[in-house]
mmCIF file of C-alpha atoms in Angstrom:
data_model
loop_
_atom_site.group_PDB
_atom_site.id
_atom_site.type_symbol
_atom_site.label_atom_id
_atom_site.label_comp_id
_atom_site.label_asym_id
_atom_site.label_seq_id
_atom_site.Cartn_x
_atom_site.Cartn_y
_atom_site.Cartn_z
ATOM 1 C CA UNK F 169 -29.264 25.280 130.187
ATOM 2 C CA UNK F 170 -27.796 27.951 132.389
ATOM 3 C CA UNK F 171 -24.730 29.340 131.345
ATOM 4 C CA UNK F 172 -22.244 32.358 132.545
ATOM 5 C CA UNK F 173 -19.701 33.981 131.007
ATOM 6 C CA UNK F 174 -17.129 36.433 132.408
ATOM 7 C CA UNK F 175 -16.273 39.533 130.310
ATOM 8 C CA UNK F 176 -13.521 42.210 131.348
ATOM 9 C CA UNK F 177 -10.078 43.807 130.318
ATOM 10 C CA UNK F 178 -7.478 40.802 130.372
ATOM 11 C CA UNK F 179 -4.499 43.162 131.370
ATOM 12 C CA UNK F 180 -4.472 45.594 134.490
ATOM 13 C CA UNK F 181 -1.679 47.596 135.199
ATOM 14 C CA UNK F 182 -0.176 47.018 138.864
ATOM 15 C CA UNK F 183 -1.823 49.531 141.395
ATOM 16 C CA UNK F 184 -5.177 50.038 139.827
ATOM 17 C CA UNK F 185 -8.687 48.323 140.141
ATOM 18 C CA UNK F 186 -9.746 45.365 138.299
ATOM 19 C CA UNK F 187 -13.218 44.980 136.970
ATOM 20 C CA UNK F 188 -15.459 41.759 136.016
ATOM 21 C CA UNK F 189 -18.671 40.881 135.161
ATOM 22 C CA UNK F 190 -20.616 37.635 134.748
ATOM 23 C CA UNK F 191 -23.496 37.457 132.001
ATOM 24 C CA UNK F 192 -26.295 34.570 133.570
ATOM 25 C CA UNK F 193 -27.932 33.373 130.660
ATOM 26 C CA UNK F 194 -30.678 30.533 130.313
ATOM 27 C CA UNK F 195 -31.791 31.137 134.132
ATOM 28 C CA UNK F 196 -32.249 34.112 136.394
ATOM 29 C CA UNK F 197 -30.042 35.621 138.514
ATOM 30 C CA UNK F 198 -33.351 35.996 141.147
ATOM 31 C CA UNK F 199 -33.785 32.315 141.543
ATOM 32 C CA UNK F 200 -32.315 31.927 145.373
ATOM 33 C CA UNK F 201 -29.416 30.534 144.453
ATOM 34 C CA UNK F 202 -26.007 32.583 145.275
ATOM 35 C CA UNK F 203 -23.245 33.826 142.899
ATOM 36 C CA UNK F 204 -19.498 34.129 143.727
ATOM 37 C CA UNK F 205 -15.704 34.442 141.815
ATOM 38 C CA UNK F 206 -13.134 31.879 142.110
ATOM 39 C CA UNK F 207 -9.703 32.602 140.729
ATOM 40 C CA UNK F 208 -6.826 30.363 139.461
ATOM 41 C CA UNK F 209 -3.129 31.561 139.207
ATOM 42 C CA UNK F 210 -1.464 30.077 136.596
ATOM 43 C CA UNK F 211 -0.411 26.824 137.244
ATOM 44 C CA UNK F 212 -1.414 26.824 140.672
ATOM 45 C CA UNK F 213 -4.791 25.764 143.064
ATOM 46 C CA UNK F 214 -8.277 27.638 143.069
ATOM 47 C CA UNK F 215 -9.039 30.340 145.616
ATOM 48 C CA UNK F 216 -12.596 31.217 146.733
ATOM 49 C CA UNK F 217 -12.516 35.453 145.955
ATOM 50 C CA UNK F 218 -16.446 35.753 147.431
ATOM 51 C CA UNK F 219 -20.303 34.933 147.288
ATOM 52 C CA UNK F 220 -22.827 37.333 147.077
ATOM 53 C CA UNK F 221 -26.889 36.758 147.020
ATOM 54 C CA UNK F 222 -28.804 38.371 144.187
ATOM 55 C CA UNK F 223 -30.028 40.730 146.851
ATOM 56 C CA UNK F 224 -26.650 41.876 147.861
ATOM 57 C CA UNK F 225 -26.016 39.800 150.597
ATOM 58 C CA UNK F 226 -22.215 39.546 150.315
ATOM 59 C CA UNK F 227 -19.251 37.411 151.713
ATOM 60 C CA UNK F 228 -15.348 37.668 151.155
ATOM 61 C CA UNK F 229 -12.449 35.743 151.087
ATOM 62 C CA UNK F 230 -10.980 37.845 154.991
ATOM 63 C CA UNK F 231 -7.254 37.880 153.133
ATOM 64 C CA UNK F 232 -8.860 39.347 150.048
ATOM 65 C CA UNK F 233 -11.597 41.522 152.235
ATOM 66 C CA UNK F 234 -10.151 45.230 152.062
ATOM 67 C CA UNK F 235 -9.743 44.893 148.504
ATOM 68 C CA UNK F 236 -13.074 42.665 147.531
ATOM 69 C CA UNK F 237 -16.703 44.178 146.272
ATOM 70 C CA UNK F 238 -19.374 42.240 144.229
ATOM 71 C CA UNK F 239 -22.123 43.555 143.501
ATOM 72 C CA UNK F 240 -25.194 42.230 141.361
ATOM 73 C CA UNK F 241 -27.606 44.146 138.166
ATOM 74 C CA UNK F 242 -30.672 42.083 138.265
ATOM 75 C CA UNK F 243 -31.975 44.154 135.671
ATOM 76 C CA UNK F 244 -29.030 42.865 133.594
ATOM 77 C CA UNK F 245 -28.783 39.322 135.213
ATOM 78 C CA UNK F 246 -25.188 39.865 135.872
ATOM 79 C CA UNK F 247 -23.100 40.546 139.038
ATOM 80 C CA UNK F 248 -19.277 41.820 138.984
ATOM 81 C CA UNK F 249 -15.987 41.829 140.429
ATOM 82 C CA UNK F 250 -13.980 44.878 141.405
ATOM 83 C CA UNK F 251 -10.450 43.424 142.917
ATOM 84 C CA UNK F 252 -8.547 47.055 143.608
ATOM 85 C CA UNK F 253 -5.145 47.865 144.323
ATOM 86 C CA UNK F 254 -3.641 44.565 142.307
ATOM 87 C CA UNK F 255 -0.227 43.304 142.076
ATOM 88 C CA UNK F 256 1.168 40.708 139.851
ATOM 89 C CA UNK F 257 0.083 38.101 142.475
ATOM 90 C CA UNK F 258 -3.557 39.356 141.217
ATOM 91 C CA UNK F 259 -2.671 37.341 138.121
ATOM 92 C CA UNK F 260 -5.263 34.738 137.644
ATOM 93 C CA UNK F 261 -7.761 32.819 135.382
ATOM 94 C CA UNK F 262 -11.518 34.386 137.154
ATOM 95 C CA UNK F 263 -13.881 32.361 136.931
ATOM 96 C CA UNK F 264 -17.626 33.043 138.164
ATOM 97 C CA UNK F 265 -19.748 30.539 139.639
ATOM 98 C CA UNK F 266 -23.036 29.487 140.653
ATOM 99 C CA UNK F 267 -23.396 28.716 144.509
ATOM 100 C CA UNK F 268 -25.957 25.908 146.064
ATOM 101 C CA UNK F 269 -26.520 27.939 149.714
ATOM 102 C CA UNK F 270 -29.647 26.502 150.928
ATOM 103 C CA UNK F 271 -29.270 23.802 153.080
ATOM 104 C CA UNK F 272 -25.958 22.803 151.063
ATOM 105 C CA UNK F 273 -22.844 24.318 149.939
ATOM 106 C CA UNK F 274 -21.242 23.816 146.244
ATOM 107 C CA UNK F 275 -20.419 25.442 143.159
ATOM 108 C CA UNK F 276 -22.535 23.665 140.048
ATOM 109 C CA UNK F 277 -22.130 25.899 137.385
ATOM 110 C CA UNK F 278 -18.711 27.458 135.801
ATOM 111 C CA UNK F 279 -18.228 30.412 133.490
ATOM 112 C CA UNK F 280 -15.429 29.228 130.964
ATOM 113 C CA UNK F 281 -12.764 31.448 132.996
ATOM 114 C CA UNK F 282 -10.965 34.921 131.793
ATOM 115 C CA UNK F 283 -7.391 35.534 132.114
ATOM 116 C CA UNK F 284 -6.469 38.579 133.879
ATOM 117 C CA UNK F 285 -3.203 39.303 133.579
ATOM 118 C CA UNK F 286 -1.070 42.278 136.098
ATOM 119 C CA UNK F 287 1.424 43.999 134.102
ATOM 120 C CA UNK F 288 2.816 46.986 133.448
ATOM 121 C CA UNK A 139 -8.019 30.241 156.374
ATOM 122 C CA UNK A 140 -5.634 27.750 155.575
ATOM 123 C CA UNK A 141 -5.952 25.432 151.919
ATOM 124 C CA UNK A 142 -6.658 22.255 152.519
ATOM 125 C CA UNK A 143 -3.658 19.671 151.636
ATOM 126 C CA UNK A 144 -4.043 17.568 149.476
ATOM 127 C CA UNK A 145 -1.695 14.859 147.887
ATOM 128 C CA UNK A 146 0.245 16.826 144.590
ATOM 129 C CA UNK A 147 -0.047 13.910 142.570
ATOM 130 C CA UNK A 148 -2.281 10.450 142.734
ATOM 131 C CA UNK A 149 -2.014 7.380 140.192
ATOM 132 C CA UNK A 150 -3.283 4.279 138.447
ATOM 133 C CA UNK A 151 -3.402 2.121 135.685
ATOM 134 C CA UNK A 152 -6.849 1.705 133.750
ATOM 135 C CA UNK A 153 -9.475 -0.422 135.792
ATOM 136 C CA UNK A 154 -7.781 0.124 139.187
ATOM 137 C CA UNK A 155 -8.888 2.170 142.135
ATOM 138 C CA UNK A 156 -7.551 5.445 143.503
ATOM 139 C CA UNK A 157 -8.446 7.218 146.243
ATOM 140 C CA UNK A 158 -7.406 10.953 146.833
ATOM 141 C CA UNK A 159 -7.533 12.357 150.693
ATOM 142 C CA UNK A 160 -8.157 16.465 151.187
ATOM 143 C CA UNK A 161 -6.563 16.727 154.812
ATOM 144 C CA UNK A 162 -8.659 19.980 156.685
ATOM 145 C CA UNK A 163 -9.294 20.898 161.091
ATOM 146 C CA UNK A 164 -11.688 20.630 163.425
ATOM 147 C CA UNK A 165 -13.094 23.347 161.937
ATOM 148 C CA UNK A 166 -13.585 23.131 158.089
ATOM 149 C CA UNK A 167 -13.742 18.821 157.081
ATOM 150 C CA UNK A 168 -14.216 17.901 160.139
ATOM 151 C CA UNK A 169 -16.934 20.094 161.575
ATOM 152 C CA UNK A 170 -19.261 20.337 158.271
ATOM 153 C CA UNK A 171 -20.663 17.973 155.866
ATOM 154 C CA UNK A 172 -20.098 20.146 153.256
ATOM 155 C CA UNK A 173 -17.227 18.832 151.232
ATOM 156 C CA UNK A 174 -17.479 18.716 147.530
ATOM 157 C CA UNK A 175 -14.850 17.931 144.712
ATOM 158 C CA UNK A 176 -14.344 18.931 141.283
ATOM 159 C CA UNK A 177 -12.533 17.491 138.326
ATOM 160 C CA UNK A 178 -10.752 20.357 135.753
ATOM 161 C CA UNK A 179 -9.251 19.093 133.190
ATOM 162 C CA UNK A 180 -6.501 21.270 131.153
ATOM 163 C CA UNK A 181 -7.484 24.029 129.879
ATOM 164 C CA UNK A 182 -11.351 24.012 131.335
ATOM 165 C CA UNK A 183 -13.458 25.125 133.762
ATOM 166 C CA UNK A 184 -13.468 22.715 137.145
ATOM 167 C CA UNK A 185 -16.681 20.891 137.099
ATOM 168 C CA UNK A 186 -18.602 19.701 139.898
ATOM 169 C CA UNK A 187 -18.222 15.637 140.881
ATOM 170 C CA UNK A 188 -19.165 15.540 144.369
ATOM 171 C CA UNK A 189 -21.295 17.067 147.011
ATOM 172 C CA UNK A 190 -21.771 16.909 150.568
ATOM 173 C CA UNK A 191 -18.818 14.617 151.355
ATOM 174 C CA UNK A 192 -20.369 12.126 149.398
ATOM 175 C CA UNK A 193 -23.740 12.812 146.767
ATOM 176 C CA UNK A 194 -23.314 12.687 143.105
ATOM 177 C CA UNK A 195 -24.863 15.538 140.666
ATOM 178 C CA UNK A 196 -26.644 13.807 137.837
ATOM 179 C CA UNK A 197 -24.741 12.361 135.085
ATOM 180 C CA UNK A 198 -21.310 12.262 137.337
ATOM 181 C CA UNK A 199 -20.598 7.984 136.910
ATOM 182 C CA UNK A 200 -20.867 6.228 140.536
ATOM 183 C CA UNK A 201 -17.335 5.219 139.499
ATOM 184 C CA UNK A 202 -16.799 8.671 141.560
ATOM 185 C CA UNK A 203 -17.369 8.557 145.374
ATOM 186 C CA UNK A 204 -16.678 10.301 148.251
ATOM 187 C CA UNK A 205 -16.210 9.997 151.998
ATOM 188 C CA UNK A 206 -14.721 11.126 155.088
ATOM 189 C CA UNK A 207 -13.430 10.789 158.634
ATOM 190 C CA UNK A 208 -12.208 13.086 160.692
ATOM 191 C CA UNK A 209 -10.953 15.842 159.958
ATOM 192 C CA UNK A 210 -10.089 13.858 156.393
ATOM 193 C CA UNK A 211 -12.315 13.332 153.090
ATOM 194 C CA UNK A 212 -11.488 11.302 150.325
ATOM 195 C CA UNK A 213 -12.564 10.713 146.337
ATOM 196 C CA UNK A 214 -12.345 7.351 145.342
ATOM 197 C CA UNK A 215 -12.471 7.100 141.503
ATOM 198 C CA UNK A 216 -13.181 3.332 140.535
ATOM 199 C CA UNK A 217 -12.136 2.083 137.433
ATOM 200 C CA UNK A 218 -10.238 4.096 136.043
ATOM 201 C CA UNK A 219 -10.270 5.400 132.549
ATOM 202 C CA UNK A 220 -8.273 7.850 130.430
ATOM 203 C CA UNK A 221 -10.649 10.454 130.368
ATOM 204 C CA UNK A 222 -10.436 10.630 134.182
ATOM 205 C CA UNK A 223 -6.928 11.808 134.181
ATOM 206 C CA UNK A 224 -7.088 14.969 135.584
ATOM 207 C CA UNK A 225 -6.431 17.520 138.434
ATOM 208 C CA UNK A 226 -8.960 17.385 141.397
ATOM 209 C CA UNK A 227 -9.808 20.088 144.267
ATOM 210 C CA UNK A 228 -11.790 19.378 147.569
ATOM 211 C CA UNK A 229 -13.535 22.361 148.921
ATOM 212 C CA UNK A 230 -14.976 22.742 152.025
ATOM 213 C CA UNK A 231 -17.011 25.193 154.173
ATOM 214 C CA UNK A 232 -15.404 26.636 156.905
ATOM 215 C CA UNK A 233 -18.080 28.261 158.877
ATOM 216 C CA UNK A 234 -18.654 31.982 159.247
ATOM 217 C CA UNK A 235 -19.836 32.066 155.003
ATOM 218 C CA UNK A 236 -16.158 31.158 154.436
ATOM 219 C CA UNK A 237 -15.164 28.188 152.221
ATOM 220 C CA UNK A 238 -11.551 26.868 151.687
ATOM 221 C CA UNK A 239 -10.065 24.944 148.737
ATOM 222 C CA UNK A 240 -7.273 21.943 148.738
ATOM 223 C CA UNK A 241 -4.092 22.714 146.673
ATOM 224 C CA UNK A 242 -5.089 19.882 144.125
ATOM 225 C CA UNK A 243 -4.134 16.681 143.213
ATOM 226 C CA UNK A 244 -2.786 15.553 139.854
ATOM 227 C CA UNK A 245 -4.266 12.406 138.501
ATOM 228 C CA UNK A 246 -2.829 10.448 136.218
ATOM 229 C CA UNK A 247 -3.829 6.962 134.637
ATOM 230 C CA UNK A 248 -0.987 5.295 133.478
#
């Protein structure tokens, strides 16, 4: 059964860069399938962050661009998030996800989610 | 990229019908079939209930379905049961490798 499972610091201080990574266990991260971070601000909707292929290929939310890279370790079958230059409106449950992208589009498997909180 | 709008908050009473609409342009709902919906319930991940406006993954109960038309989709959950109280989110691509979400709906069974 495939999981993921996010790992990171769960407080950033406003200004600076904040880093995630998502473990893929029970499948590989080379199986042609696509990879991507969703967030979730407390109490409120989910926002698509970005999608990224296990060969890099790599697509943003364009109001989150400038600040947005993911980038994937297939020789650790996981892929992170850097998010820089954060604000309290940064503050979010992260959650990452894997992406159906061929011939379909939908997001099948969940990591459990990681609270990231902005604070000084 | 705008969210999708979606109702805040949907209702029923146990064996009844509701149906919850995720309102997009010419653009995201109603250019692609690629509309899914997911069911989170507090505290948990969102999990996956329906796929290209209107497939089920395994295991999801065909109490769950899906449509659209227009620039509109819609999840119909069929009776209803407590454990399908929940909030729900519509997501759809947008074109250029963009995808949008709805603002979610809460469901309650009442």
């Amino acid at each position: 059964q495939l999981q993921l499972q996010e790992s990171g610091p769960g407080l950033v201080k406003p200004s600076e860069t904040l880093s995630l990574t998502c473990t893929v266990s029970g499948g590989s991260i080379n199986s042609g399938y696509y990879w991507g971070w969703i967030r979730q601000p407390p109490g409120k909707g989910l926002e698509w962050i970005g999608t990224t292929s296990y060969g890099g290929n790599t697509f943003y939310n364009p109001s989150l661009k400038s600040r947005v890279t993911i980038s994937v370790d297939t020789s650790k079958n996981q892929f992170s998030l850097k998010l820089t230059s954060v604000t309290a409106a940064d503050t979010a449950v992260y959650y990452c996800v894997r992406q159906e992208y061929s011939g379909s589009y939908f997001y099948d498997y969940w990591g459990q989610g990681t609270l990231v909180t902005v604070s000084s | 990229q705008s969210a999708l709008t979606q109702p805040p908050s949907a209702s029923g009473s146990p064996g009844q019908s509701v149906t919850i609409s995720c309102t997009g342009t010419s653009s995201d709902v109603g250019a692609y079939n690629y509309v899914s919906w997911y069911q989170q319930h507090p505290g948990k991940a969102p999990k996956l209930m329906i796929y290209e406006v209107s497939k089920r993954p395994s295991g999801v109960p065909d109490r769950f379905s899906g449509s659209k038309s227009g620039n509109t989709a819609s999840l119909t959950v069929s009776g209803l049961q407590a454990e399908d109280e929940a909030d729900y989110y519509c997501n759809s691509y947008e074109g250029s490798n963009n995808w949008v979400f709805g603002g979610g709906t809460k469901l309650t069974v009442l």
